[in-house]
Short mmCIF file of C-alpha atoms in Angstrom, two decimals:
data_model
loop_
_atom_site.label_atom_id
_atom_site.label_comp_id
_atom_site.label_asym_id
_atom_site.label_seq_id
_atom_site.Cartn_x
_atom_site.Cartn_y
_atom_site.Cartn_z
CA MET A 956 -0.10 -0.05 -0.08
CA ALA A 957 1.30 3.63 -0.74
CA GLN A 958 2.49 5.55 2.16
CA ALA A 959 0.53 8.68 3.35
CA GLU A 960 1.76 12.19 2.24
CA ILE A 961 1.12 13.39 5.54
CA GLY A 962 -0.04 12.33 9.03
CA LEU A 963 -2.27 13.84 11.69
CA ILE A 964 -2.62 13.27 15.61
CA GLY A 965 -5.64 14.17 17.19
CA LEU A 966 -9.10 13.51 15.93
CA GLY A 967 -11.33 15.86 17.89
CA VAL A 968 -13.63 18.22 15.73
CA MET A 969 -10.95 20.54 14.40
CA GLY A 970 -8.47 17.63 13.83
CA SER A 971 -10.99 15.43 12.07
CA ASN A 972 -12.33 18.18 9.77
CA LEU A 973 -8.80 19.01 8.78
CA ALA A 974 -7.87 15.25 8.02
CA LEU A 975 -11.17 15.03 5.98
CA ASN A 976 -10.29 18.09 4.14
CA ILE A 977 -6.85 16.60 3.30
CA ALA A 978 -8.36 13.48 2.33
CA GLU A 979 -10.75 15.18 0.13
CA LYS A 980 -8.24 16.93 -1.69
CA GLY A 981 -6.68 13.81 -2.84
CA ASN A 982 -3.90 13.60 -0.36
CA LYS A 983 -3.50 10.08 1.28
CA ILE A 984 -3.46 10.80 5.22
CA ALA A 985 -2.48 8.59 8.12
CA VAL A 986 -4.50 9.42 11.35
CA PHE A 987 -3.72 8.66 14.99
CA ASN A 988 -5.57 9.34 18.17
CA ARG A 989 -4.79 8.38 21.75
CA THR A 990 -8.03 6.45 22.02
CA PRO A 991 -8.12 3.73 19.23
CA GLU A 992 -11.90 3.90 19.50
CA ARG A 993 -11.95 7.19 18.12
CA THR A 994 -9.68 6.36 15.35
CA ARG A 995 -11.89 3.47 14.32
CA GLU A 996 -15.01 5.69 14.62
CA PHE A 997 -13.45 8.40 12.54
CA TYR A 998 -12.45 6.05 9.69
CA GLU A 999 -16.05 4.27 9.61
CA GLU A 1000 -17.68 7.75 9.34
CA ALA A 1001 -15.18 9.00 6.48
CA GLY A 1002 -17.37 7.23 3.98
CA ASP A 1003 -15.99 7.67 0.26
CA LEU A 1004 -12.80 9.29 1.80
CA LYS A 1005 -11.76 5.98 3.48
CA ASP A 1006 -9.45 5.02 0.69
CA GLN A 1007 -7.39 8.19 1.14
CA ILE A 1008 -7.24 7.54 4.85
CA VAL A 1009 -4.64 5.27 6.72
CA PRO A 1010 -6.05 4.70 10.42
CA CYS A 1011 -3.17 3.53 12.93
CA GLU A 1012 -3.74 2.42 16.46
CA THR A 1013 -0.05 2.62 17.64
CA ILE A 1014 2.37 5.71 17.04
CA GLU A 1015 4.83 3.18 15.53
CA ALA A 1016 2.69 1.98 12.93
CA PHE A 1017 1.46 5.61 12.46
CA VAL A 1018 4.92 6.92 11.70
CA ALA A 1019 5.75 3.93 9.58
CA ALA A 1020 2.71 4.84 7.42
CA ILE A 1021 3.90 8.13 6.30
CA ARG A 1022 6.36 8.98 3.67
CA PRO A 1023 9.86 10.32 4.80
CA PRO A 1024 10.62 13.08 5.42
CA ARG A 1025 7.39 12.67 7.55
CA PRO A 1026 5.32 15.88 8.10
CA ILE A 1027 3.12 15.08 11.23
CA ILE A 1028 0.27 17.41 12.18
CA ILE A 1029 -0.36 17.80 15.87
CA MET A 1030 -4.04 18.80 16.43
CA ILE A 1031 -4.62 18.87 20.27
CA LYS A 1032 -4.83 21.05 23.21
CA ALA A 1033 -2.08 23.75 23.03
CA GLY A 1034 0.34 23.81 26.09
CA ASP A 1035 1.90 21.02 27.72
CA PRO A 1036 -0.10 18.32 25.79
CA VAL A 1037 1.90 19.38 22.70
CA ASP A 1038 5.36 18.88 24.71
CA GLN A 1039 4.11 15.55 25.68
CA GLN A 1040 2.82 14.36 22.46
CA MET A 1041 6.40 15.55 20.89
CA GLU A 1042 8.36 13.40 23.18
CA LEU A 1043 6.07 10.40 22.62
CA LEU A 1044 6.79 10.78 18.80
CA LYS A 1045 10.52 11.67 18.81
CA PRO A 1046 11.95 7.86 19.42
CA PHE A 1047 10.08 6.76 16.12
CA LEU A 1048 11.21 9.75 13.95
CA GLU A 1049 14.18 10.24 11.61
CA LYS A 1050 16.13 13.07 10.40
CA ASN A 1051 14.35 15.73 8.49
CA ASP A 1052 10.91 14.47 9.86
CA ILE A 1053 8.75 17.43 10.74
CA MET A 1054 6.34 17.95 13.79
CA ILE A 1055 3.46 20.47 13.04
CA ASP A 1056 1.61 22.28 15.70
CA ALA A 1057 -1.58 23.34 14.13
CA GLY A 1058 -3.29 24.52 17.43
CA ASN A 1059 -3.69 28.05 18.89
CA ALA A 1060 -0.03 27.99 20.43
CA ASN A 1061 1.59 30.87 22.05
CA PHE A 1062 4.36 31.70 19.33
CA ARG A 1063 6.94 31.71 22.17
CA ASP A 1064 6.37 28.14 22.85
CA THR A 1065 6.68 27.59 19.22
CA MET A 1066 9.99 29.43 19.16
CA ARG A 1067 11.13 27.27 22.01
CA ARG A 1068 10.29 23.95 20.62
CA PHE A 1069 11.84 24.96 17.28
CA ASP A 1070 15.18 25.85 19.09
CA ALA A 1071 15.09 22.48 21.04
CA LEU A 1072 14.99 20.46 17.92
CA LYS A 1073 17.61 22.38 16.09
CA ASP A 1074 20.60 19.75 16.68
CA SER A 1075 18.45 16.80 16.81
CA GLY A 1076 18.11 16.33 12.97
CA LEU A 1077 14.17 16.86 13.30
CA THR A 1078 12.31 20.11 12.79
CA PHE A 1079 9.25 21.76 13.70
CA ILE A 1080 6.52 24.11 11.99
CA GLY A 1081 4.22 26.30 13.77
CA MET A 1082 1.06 26.69 11.78
CA GLY A 1083 -1.70 29.07 12.39
CA VAL A 1084 -5.15 27.79 11.24
CA SER A 1085 -8.07 30.13 10.98
CA GLY A 1086 -11.55 29.51 10.08
CA GLY A 1087 -13.05 27.31 12.81
CA GLU A 1088 -14.49 24.14 12.29
CA GLU A 1089 -16.07 24.99 8.95
CA GLY A 1090 -12.81 26.38 7.70
CA ALA A 1091 -10.64 23.29 8.76
CA ARG A 1092 -13.14 20.97 6.72
CA HIS A 1093 -13.79 23.05 3.34
CA GLY A 1094 -10.64 25.65 3.39
CA PRO A 1095 -8.86 27.81 6.24
CA SER A 1096 -6.28 30.42 6.04
CA ILE A 1097 -3.26 28.90 6.77
CA MET A 1098 0.02 30.76 8.14
CA VAL A 1099 3.18 28.65 8.38
CA GLY A 1100 6.40 29.30 10.44
CA GLY A 1101 9.40 27.14 10.02
CA THR A 1102 12.43 26.51 7.80
CA GLU A 1103 11.99 26.81 4.11
CA ASP A 1104 12.70 23.28 3.49
CA SER A 1105 10.18 22.04 5.66
CA TRP A 1106 7.66 24.50 4.14
CA LYS A 1107 8.55 22.96 0.72
CA ARG A 1108 7.76 19.55 2.04
CA VAL A 1109 4.36 20.47 3.01
CA GLU A 1110 3.53 23.33 0.55
CA LYS A 1111 1.66 20.99 -1.93
CA VAL A 1112 -0.83 19.33 0.70
CA LEU A 1113 -1.42 22.68 2.41
CA THR A 1114 -2.01 24.67 -0.99
CA SER A 1115 -4.47 22.20 -1.87
CA ILE A 1116 -6.43 22.26 1.26
CA ALA A 1117 -6.22 26.19 1.88
CA ALA A 1118 -9.36 28.45 1.06
CA LYS A 1119 -9.08 30.00 -2.49
CA TYR A 1120 -9.72 33.69 -3.04
CA ASN A 1121 -10.12 34.16 -6.84
CA ASP A 1122 -8.30 30.83 -7.27
CA GLU A 1123 -5.24 32.06 -5.10
CA PRO A 1124 -4.61 29.75 -2.29
CA CYS A 1125 -4.69 31.58 1.27
CA VAL A 1126 -1.69 29.95 2.59
CA ALA A 1127 2.07 31.13 2.87
CA TRP A 1128 5.20 30.56 4.49
CA LEU A 1129 5.90 33.65 6.48
CA GLY A 1130 9.31 32.97 8.09
CA GLU A 1131 11.17 30.89 10.65
CA ASN A 1132 10.18 29.48 14.26
CA GLY A 1133 7.22 31.42 15.50
CA ALA A 1134 6.35 33.53 12.54
CA GLY A 1135 3.17 31.62 11.73
CA HIS A 1136 1.88 31.45 14.96
CA PHE A 1137 2.66 34.98 15.68
CA VAL A 1138 0.61 36.21 12.87
CA LYS A 1139 -2.27 34.15 13.72
CA THR A 1140 -2.01 35.66 17.09
CA ILE A 1141 -2.29 39.29 15.60
CA HIS A 1142 -5.20 37.92 13.29
CA ASN A 1143 -6.96 36.99 16.51
CA GLY A 1144 -6.22 40.36 18.26
CA ILE A 1145 -7.77 42.17 15.17
CA GLU A 1146 -10.74 39.82 15.35
CA TYR A 1147 -11.30 40.82 18.87
CA ALA A 1148 -11.56 44.47 18.00
CA ASP A 1149 -13.64 43.94 14.92
CA MET A 1150 -16.06 41.96 16.98
CA GLN A 1151 -16.15 44.52 19.73
CA MET A 1152 -16.89 47.35 17.48
CA ILE A 1153 -19.62 45.51 15.77
CA ALA A 1154 -21.02 44.79 19.27
CA GLU A 1155 -20.90 48.52 20.32
CA ILE A 1156 -22.69 49.60 16.99
CA TYR A 1157 -25.28 47.02 17.82
CA GLY A 1158 -25.55 48.43 21.55
CA ILE A 1159 -25.95 52.12 19.86
CA LEU A 1160 -28.74 50.64 17.52
CA ARG A 1161 -30.37 48.73 20.23
CA ASP A 1162 -30.28 50.99 23.24
CA GLY A 1163 -29.93 54.28 21.74
CA LEU A 1164 -32.49 54.19 18.85
CA ASN A 1165 -34.71 51.24 20.27
CA MET A 1166 -34.48 49.13 17.27
CA SER A 1167 -35.32 45.38 17.40
CA ALA A 1168 -32.89 42.64 16.53
CA THR A 1169 -34.49 42.07 13.28
CA GLU A 1170 -34.39 45.83 12.38
CA ILE A 1171 -30.62 45.85 13.18
CA GLY A 1172 -30.00 42.59 11.33
CA LYS A 1173 -31.56 44.20 8.12
CA VAL A 1174 -29.12 47.09 8.85
CA PHE A 1175 -26.20 44.78 8.78
CA ASP A 1176 -27.43 43.18 5.80
CA THR A 1177 -27.38 46.48 3.73
CA TRP A 1178 -24.04 47.06 5.22
CA ASN A 1179 -22.67 43.88 3.91
CA LYS A 1180 -23.36 44.88 0.39
CA GLY A 1181 -21.14 47.92 0.70
CA ARG A 1182 -17.72 48.97 2.11
CA LEU A 1183 -18.16 46.72 5.24
CA ASN A 1184 -18.76 43.55 3.15
CA SER A 1185 -17.19 40.86 5.53
CA TYR A 1186 -17.83 37.46 7.16
CA LEU A 1187 -18.24 39.11 10.64
CA ILE A 1188 -20.75 41.57 9.26
CA GLU A 1189 -22.71 39.00 7.39
CA ILE A 1190 -23.21 36.44 10.23
CA SER A 1191 -24.04 39.56 12.45
CA GLY A 1192 -26.95 40.06 10.19
CA THR A 1193 -27.88 36.52 10.13
CA VAL A 1194 -27.63 35.99 13.95
CA LEU A 1195 -29.78 39.07 14.51
CA GLU A 1196 -32.50 37.73 12.20
CA THR A 1197 -32.76 34.32 13.56
CA ALA A 1198 -35.41 33.25 15.96
CA ASP A 1199 -34.89 31.16 18.97
CA PRO A 1200 -36.53 27.69 18.44
CA LEU A 1201 -37.75 27.50 22.09
CA THR A 1202 -39.14 30.99 22.35
CA GLY A 1203 -39.74 32.26 18.99
CA LYS A 1204 -37.69 35.61 20.29
CA PRO A 1205 -34.66 36.51 18.55
CA ILE A 1206 -31.90 34.37 19.71
CA VAL A 1207 -29.50 36.99 20.47
CA ASP A 1208 -31.92 38.42 23.21
CA MET A 1209 -31.71 34.80 24.74
CA ILE A 1210 -27.88 34.84 24.81
CA LEU A 1211 -26.21 35.76 28.15
CA ASP A 1212 -24.13 38.90 27.61
CA LYS A 1213 -20.77 37.13 28.69
CA ALA A 1214 -18.13 36.58 26.15
CA GLY A 1215 -15.34 34.05 26.40
CA GLN A 1216 -11.82 34.17 25.22
CA LYS A 1217 -9.03 31.57 24.43
CA GLY A 1218 -5.98 33.65 25.22
CA THR A 1219 -4.63 34.64 21.81
CA GLY A 1220 -6.32 38.13 22.11
CA LYS A 1221 -4.73 38.61 25.44
CA TRP A 1222 -1.13 37.45 23.88
CA SER A 1223 -1.69 40.06 21.22
CA VAL A 1224 -1.90 42.75 23.55
CA ILE A 1225 1.06 41.52 25.79
CA GLU A 1226 3.19 41.30 22.82
CA ALA A 1227 2.24 44.89 21.53
CA GLN A 1228 3.09 46.19 24.89
CA ASN A 1229 6.38 44.20 24.92
CA MET A 1230 7.29 45.92 21.97
CA GLY A 1231 6.27 49.28 22.66
CA VAL A 1232 3.74 49.41 19.77
CA PRO A 1233 0.17 50.96 20.70
CA ALA A 1234 -2.68 48.65 20.16
CA THR A 1235 -5.27 50.63 21.87
CA ALA A 1236 -8.51 49.26 19.82
CA ILE A 1237 -7.32 45.65 20.49
CA GLU A 1238 -6.39 46.31 24.12
CA ALA A 1239 -10.12 47.93 24.58
CA ALA A 1240 -11.63 44.86 23.07
CA VAL A 1241 -9.81 42.29 25.13
CA ALA A 1242 -10.60 44.47 28.10
CA ALA A 1243 -14.39 44.64 27.09
CA ARG A 1244 -14.43 40.87 27.05
CA SER A 1245 -13.12 40.61 30.68
CA LEU A 1246 -15.63 43.09 31.81
CA SER A 1247 -18.44 41.11 30.18
CA SER A 1248 -17.47 38.06 32.29
CA MET A 1249 -18.20 39.83 35.27
CA LYS A 1250 -21.96 39.48 34.89
CA ASP A 1251 -22.78 39.57 38.71
CA GLU A 1252 -20.39 42.60 39.54
CA ARG A 1253 -22.05 44.49 36.60
CA GLU A 1254 -25.60 43.87 37.87
CA ALA A 1255 -24.65 45.01 41.32
CA ALA A 1256 -22.89 47.88 40.17
CA GLU A 1257 -25.69 49.16 38.27
CA LYS A 1258 -28.03 48.81 41.37
CA THR A 1259 -25.43 50.90 43.46
CA LEU A 1260 -24.42 53.41 40.53
CA GLY A 1261 -27.41 53.45 38.40
CA LEU A 1262 -26.79 54.10 34.79
CA PRO A 1263 -25.58 57.52 33.85
CA GLY A 1264 -27.94 60.28 34.20
CA LEU A 1265 -27.36 61.67 30.82
CA SER A 1266 -29.35 62.64 27.95
CA ALA A 1267 -30.81 60.22 25.74
CA LEU A 1268 -29.41 59.62 22.48
CA SER A 1269 -30.82 62.42 20.35
CA VAL A 1270 -30.89 62.02 16.70
CA SER A 1271 -32.58 64.28 14.30
CA ASP A 1272 -32.03 62.44 11.34
CA ARG A 1273 -32.24 58.71 12.23
CA ASP A 1274 -31.16 57.54 8.22
CA ALA A 1275 -28.15 60.07 8.35
CA PHE A 1276 -27.20 58.65 11.75
CA ILE A 1277 -27.27 55.04 10.74
CA LYS A 1278 -25.06 56.24 7.79
CA ASP A 1279 -22.50 57.74 10.39
CA LEU A 1280 -22.60 54.47 12.32
CA GLU A 1281 -21.57 52.68 9.12
CA SER A 1282 -18.81 55.12 8.31
CA ALA A 1283 -17.79 54.92 12.22
CA LEU A 1284 -17.47 51.26 11.91
CA LEU A 1285 -15.28 51.21 8.90
CA ALA A 1286 -12.98 53.96 10.62
CA GLY A 1287 -12.76 51.87 13.76
CA LYS A 1288 -11.82 48.85 11.67
CA ILE A 1289 -8.98 50.72 9.99
CA GLY A 1290 -7.65 51.68 13.32
CA ALA A 1291 -7.56 47.92 14.47
CA TYR A 1292 -6.12 46.79 11.22
CA ALA A 1293 -3.38 49.42 11.43
CA GLN A 1294 -2.55 48.43 14.93
CA GLY A 1295 -2.39 44.85 14.16
CA PHE A 1296 -0.17 45.39 11.11
CA ALA A 1297 2.13 47.76 13.03
CA VAL A 1298 2.63 45.34 15.75
CA MET A 1299 3.54 42.64 13.06
CA SER A 1300 5.94 45.07 11.55
CA ALA A 1301 7.71 45.71 14.88
CA ALA A 1302 7.89 41.80 15.52
CA SER A 1303 9.25 41.15 11.99
CA LYS A 1304 12.23 43.35 12.76
CA GLU A 1305 12.69 42.08 16.32
CA PHE A 1306 12.58 38.42 15.41
CA GLY A 1307 14.39 38.69 12.07
CA TRP A 1308 11.06 37.17 10.05
CA ASN A 1309 10.89 39.71 7.30
CA LEU A 1310 7.06 39.27 7.24
CA PRO A 1311 5.54 39.98 4.12
CA MET A 1312 2.65 42.35 4.84
CA PRO A 1313 1.08 42.19 1.40
CA VAL A 1314 1.07 38.14 1.49
CA ILE A 1315 -0.60 38.28 5.12
CA ALA A 1316 -3.32 40.57 3.91
CA LYS A 1317 -3.77 38.21 0.80
CA ILE A 1318 -4.03 35.02 2.87
CA TRP A 1319 -6.68 36.59 5.02
CA ARG A 1320 -8.88 37.50 2.31
CA ALA A 1321 -10.88 33.79 2.47
CA GLY A 1322 -11.16 31.12 4.83
CA CYS A 1323 -10.43 33.21 8.09
CA ILE A 1324 -12.65 34.89 10.48
CA ILE A 1325 -11.81 38.35 9.62
CA ARG A 1326 -11.89 37.91 5.88
CA SER A 1327 -13.38 40.74 3.97
CA GLN A 1328 -13.13 42.70 0.64
CA PHE A 1329 -11.21 45.21 2.92
CA LEU A 1330 -8.35 43.14 2.93
CA ASP A 1331 -7.94 43.44 -1.03
CA GLU A 1332 -7.38 47.40 -0.23
CA ILE A 1333 -4.65 46.50 2.32
CA THR A 1334 -2.93 44.04 0.12
CA SER A 1335 -2.90 46.94 -2.67
CA ALA A 1336 -1.79 49.50 0.03
CA PHE A 1337 1.09 47.51 1.15
CA THR A 1338 2.06 46.39 -2.29
CA ALA A 1339 2.41 49.83 -3.37
CA ALA A 1340 4.19 51.12 -0.19
CA PRO A 1341 5.74 48.14 1.60
CA ASP A 1342 7.89 50.06 3.86
CA ALA A 1343 4.87 52.42 5.03
CA ALA A 1344 5.40 53.23 8.62
CA ASN A 1345 1.62 52.87 9.17
CA LEU A 1346 -1.29 51.47 7.25
CA ILE A 1347 -3.11 54.80 7.84
CA VAL A 1348 -0.44 56.91 6.10
CA THR A 1349 -0.77 55.11 2.71
CA PRO A 1350 -2.53 57.25 0.28
CA ALA A 1351 -5.81 55.04 0.00
CA PHE A 1352 -6.16 54.62 3.84
CA SER A 1353 -5.18 58.34 4.62
CA ALA A 1354 -8.00 59.25 2.34
CA MET A 1355 -10.44 56.72 4.28
CA VAL A 1356 -9.45 58.22 7.57
CA LYS A 1357 -10.14 61.50 6.29
CA GLU A 1358 -13.46 60.68 5.02
CA THR A 1359 -14.56 58.75 8.10
CA ASP A 1360 -13.25 60.91 10.62
CA GLY A 1361 -16.16 63.11 11.25
CA ALA A 1362 -18.78 60.16 11.33
CA LEU A 1363 -16.45 58.35 14.09
CA ARG A 1364 -16.50 61.49 16.15
CA ARG A 1365 -20.05 62.14 15.90
CA VAL A 1366 -20.91 58.44 16.79
CA VAL A 1367 -18.48 58.34 19.83
CA SER A 1368 -19.53 61.88 21.07
CA ALA A 1369 -23.37 60.95 20.79
CA ALA A 1370 -22.56 57.55 22.63
CA VAL A 1371 -20.63 59.16 25.44
CA LEU A 1372 -23.34 61.75 25.91
CA ALA A 1373 -25.86 59.09 26.05
CA GLY A 1374 -23.97 56.84 28.30
CA LEU A 1375 -23.64 54.08 25.93
CA PRO A 1376 -20.18 52.27 26.28
CA VAL A 1377 -18.00 52.27 23.07
CA PRO A 1378 -14.59 51.52 24.54
CA ALA A 1379 -13.09 50.05 21.10
CA LEU A 1380 -14.44 52.74 18.76
CA ALA A 1381 -13.29 55.61 21.39
CA SER A 1382 -9.81 53.93 21.68
CA ALA A 1383 -9.68 54.09 17.70
CA LEU A 1384 -10.45 57.57 17.80
CA GLY A 1385 -7.88 58.33 20.50
CA TYR A 1386 -5.21 56.52 18.39
CA PHE A 1387 -6.01 58.54 15.31
CA ASP A 1388 -5.99 61.71 17.17
CA SER A 1389 -2.68 60.85 19.12
CA TYR A 1390 -0.91 59.43 15.96
CA ARG A 1391 -1.67 62.49 13.57
CA ARG A 1392 -0.65 65.07 16.13
CA GLY A 1393 2.90 66.43 15.38
CA ARG A 1394 3.19 68.15 18.74
CA GLY A 1395 1.87 66.06 21.71
CA THR A 1396 1.89 66.52 25.36
CA ALA A 1397 4.65 64.03 26.37
CA ASN A 1398 6.85 67.08 26.99
CA MET A 1399 5.04 67.59 30.22
CA ILE A 1400 5.52 64.13 31.13
CA GLN A 1401 9.22 64.14 30.39
CA ALA A 1402 9.47 67.35 32.51
CA GLN A 1403 7.95 65.61 35.55
CA ARG A 1404 10.21 62.71 35.11
CA ASP A 1405 13.18 64.93 34.85
CA PHE A 1406 12.07 66.76 37.94
CA PHE A 1407 11.59 63.82 40.25
CA GLY A 1408 14.40 61.42 38.54
CA ALA A 1409 17.05 63.39 36.84
CA HIS A 1410 16.30 61.36 33.54
CA GLY A 1411 17.10 64.37 31.16
CA PHE A 1412 15.14 65.39 28.31
CA ASP A 1413 15.61 66.37 24.67
CA ARG A 1414 15.11 70.06 23.86
CA VAL A 1415 13.05 71.35 20.86
CA ASP A 1416 15.92 73.78 19.73
CA GLY A 1417 18.50 70.99 19.60
CA ALA A 1418 20.45 72.84 22.27
CA ASP A 1419 22.47 71.08 25.02
CA ASN A 1420 20.30 69.92 27.88
CA HIS A 1421 21.34 71.72 31.03
CA HIS A 1422 19.13 70.74 34.06
CA GLY A 1423 17.04 73.66 35.60
CA PRO A 1424 16.22 73.79 39.33
CA TRP A 1425 14.99 70.11 39.25
CA GLY A 1426 16.96 66.86 38.66
CA SER A 1427 17.95 66.33 42.39
CA GLY A 1428 16.61 62.80 42.21
CA LEU A 1429 13.80 63.07 44.89
CA VAL A 1430 12.18 60.04 43.83
CA ALA A 1431 13.29 57.01 41.97
CA GLY A 1432 12.57 56.95 38.13
CA ALA A 1433 9.18 56.32 36.71
#
């Protein structure tokens, strides 16, 4: 029997769907699960794809079933389980075999694993996979980090299973060690911001304009036909127009307002802070999810503090305001993407990855959660100006920021005056205002720091810095 082209360990929902996708695209795949019963069950359920699948009940048989050099996808819970699985695999592997972590790993773990294998003859790929269960089964966006040789060994299989946008596969090799998982982390950070901003706009329509879920759904449907066309806007409209089968009420009104998170959003914020790159909209979105989980505290605080005693949302022209909401959401989205790409640019320099920004935008155009027509414009912007300091200073996006700036201000102002929370939209506005202002206020901060810590400061006239009456070092530096 011909050997499998690739192997996969872990037949949970994601692993099973990815394995079926690989088999369906004509690639022979060996599969293994720690419980043999699950392997047998998966094989029996594979139907017409059985001929492409080699079910294995021992690690030894599994490894032997794959053509060397063996690429083995590990699709299990991130963290220690991956390290444990790697240790179990090692004794059966040979020189140039490749272990591939396709889970939501912290890129620093990926770098550690990559380095640990450097002198062993084995190698490691950290592979970001976006698109959820549906994407895994029918075509995800795939972000690969590892050696170029290991990429070439898996390129054919991964290209065949990736989502396609205008016949272009949404998969790319992005650099060594943790590059793929880092880009996936930032993808998820942008996703958090995008989802939070949509939720904030939904809140304004629901609580500010007293619109029903169905009415709001129709607004999102309309927006999805324009500049906001995207997977998240599309599913938002669908969700809002879906009835709960038990009560007949809109299903969104039956869902508890507590959002979960898996860690990648938090990691994106941590890494932005580590590199000194502002990612305020992403930070606000992560914080908003944390606040949402504090349901009991929020309800108690409402009883104690009450809602803000401010004026109700006053709108003289409802249709015009809804158009402002559309533009404000576009502006916020630009801010979130600009921040995400700025973080990736900084990481690329810090870790020597040379991340290709236009390519990253390209492979996010289909298969992944944040796919949208907007990414075509980002691809074009970075192709024309690959060394741009920030997305918002490229010609196309600077024009969009100028066009949507007024709407974002009006929406944030109206929401704040009405006591409607818009943390991510407000953070995006603050980011634009701070980034575009040539003379800021940090001179005051530097003067304060110099006074109590003798730090010194740069003068606007370029003259030598001679301390004034301060600088006595009264307090340790801040």
